[in-house]
Coordinates of C-alpha atoms in Angstrom, one line a residue:
M1 CA 70.9 4.3 -12.6
S2 CA 72.2 7.6 -11.1
S3 CA 71.0 10.9 -12.5
E4 CA 74.3 11.5 -14.1
A5 CA 74.2 8.5 -16.1
L6 CA 70.6 9.3 -17.0
Q7 CA 71.7 12.9 -18.2
V8 CA 74.4 11.2 -20.4
A9 CA 71.9 9.0 -21.9
K10 CA 69.4 11.6 -22.4
V11 CA 72.2 13.8 -24.5
Y12 CA 73.4 10.5 -26.3
R13 CA 69.9 9.8 -27.4
N14 CA 69.2 13.4 -28.4
L15 CA 72.4 13.7 -30.5
L16 CA 72.0 10.7 -32.3
K17 CA 68.4 11.7 -33.1
A18 CA 69.7 15.0 -34.7
V19 CA 72.7 13.3 -36.8
V20 CA 70.1 10.7 -38.2
K21 CA 67.4 13.5 -38.9
H22 CA 69.8 16.1 -40.1
I23 CA 72.6 14.2 -41.7
G24 CA 71.0 10.9 -42.6
K25 CA 71.0 7.1 -42.3
E26 CA 72.7 6.6 -45.8
D27 CA 75.9 4.3 -45.8
K28 CA 78.0 7.3 -47.1
R29 CA 76.9 9.3 -44.0
R30 CA 77.4 6.4 -41.5
H31 CA 80.6 7.6 -40.1
F32 CA 79.0 10.6 -38.3
R33 CA 76.8 8.3 -36.4
E34 CA 79.8 5.9 -35.7
Y35 CA 81.9 8.8 -34.3
V36 CA 79.2 9.9 -31.8
T37 CA 78.8 6.2 -30.8
E38 CA 82.5 5.6 -30.4
E39 CA 83.0 8.8 -28.6
F40 CA 80.4 8.1 -25.9
R41 CA 81.4 4.4 -25.5
K42 CA 85.1 5.5 -25.3
N43 CA 84.4 8.1 -22.5
S44 CA 81.7 5.8 -20.6
I45 CA 84.4 5.0 -18.0
P46 CA 86.3 8.2 -17.9
S47 CA 89.7 8.3 -16.1
D48 CA 88.7 11.7 -14.6
L49 CA 85.3 12.8 -13.6
S50 CA 85.8 16.6 -14.0
S51 CA 85.8 16.2 -17.8
I52 CA 82.4 14.6 -17.8
P53 CA 80.4 17.8 -17.6
Q54 CA 82.2 19.8 -20.4
K55 CA 81.7 16.8 -22.7
I56 CA 78.1 16.7 -21.9
K57 CA 78.0 20.4 -22.8
L58 CA 79.8 20.1 -25.9
A59 CA 77.5 17.1 -27.2
Q60 CA 74.5 19.4 -26.1
D61 CA 75.8 22.5 -27.9
Y62 CA 76.5 20.2 -31.1
T63 CA 73.0 18.8 -30.8
I64 CA 71.5 22.5 -30.8
L65 CA 73.7 23.5 -33.7
L66 CA 72.4 20.3 -35.7
N67 CA 68.8 21.1 -34.7
S68 CA 69.1 24.9 -35.9
E69 CA 71.0 24.0 -38.9
L70 CA 73.6 26.4 -38.4
L71 CA 76.3 23.8 -39.0
F72 CA 74.7 23.1 -42.6
S73 CA 75.0 26.8 -43.4
Y74 CA 78.9 26.6 -43.0
N75 CA 79.0 23.4 -45.2
I76 CA 80.4 21.0 -42.7
A77 CA 81.5 18.4 -45.4
V78 CA 77.9 17.2 -45.8
D79 CA 76.4 17.2 -49.1
R80 CA 73.3 18.9 -48.8
S81 CA 72.1 18.6 -52.4
D82 CA 69.5 16.1 -51.4
E83 CA 68.3 18.3 -48.7
M84 CA 67.9 21.1 -51.0
I85 CA 65.9 19.4 -53.4
R86 CA 63.7 18.2 -50.7
V87 CA 63.2 21.8 -49.4
L88 CA 62.6 23.1 -53.1
G89 CA 60.3 20.5 -53.7
K90 CA 58.2 21.3 -50.5
S91 CA 58.0 25.1 -51.4
A92 CA 57.0 24.3 -54.9
A93 CA 54.2 21.9 -53.6
S94 CA 53.0 24.6 -51.2
V95 CA 52.3 26.7 -54.3
G96 CA 50.8 23.9 -56.4
L97 CA 53.8 23.4 -58.6
Q98 CA 56.2 20.5 -59.2
L99 CA 59.8 20.3 -59.8
P100 CA 60.8 18.7 -63.0
E101 CA 62.9 15.7 -63.0
V102 CA 66.5 16.4 -63.6
Y103 CA 68.3 14.2 -66.1
Q104 CA 71.3 12.5 -64.7
P105 CA 73.3 10.2 -67.1

């Protein structure tokens, strides 16, 4: 494997990890993972080699944004209510409290 192919594999792996960690594995959010996989497979044999570094840079930048949670602060069409409940639960637990169960009909 060439060093360029190893770099692409590393970027792909890091991006998928970030998507799974910050967006989730649920079926309703599966389209995010599928889109990333589809784009990497579609561009695995590019017609022009000059576009590879640009696409790798774009994937790296998106991974950084996901990991820094900047995209979530701008609501990128991801339901954050589960994440917010988890964060609030951790905050409450850190001071010895527990969040009440919310009634859902």
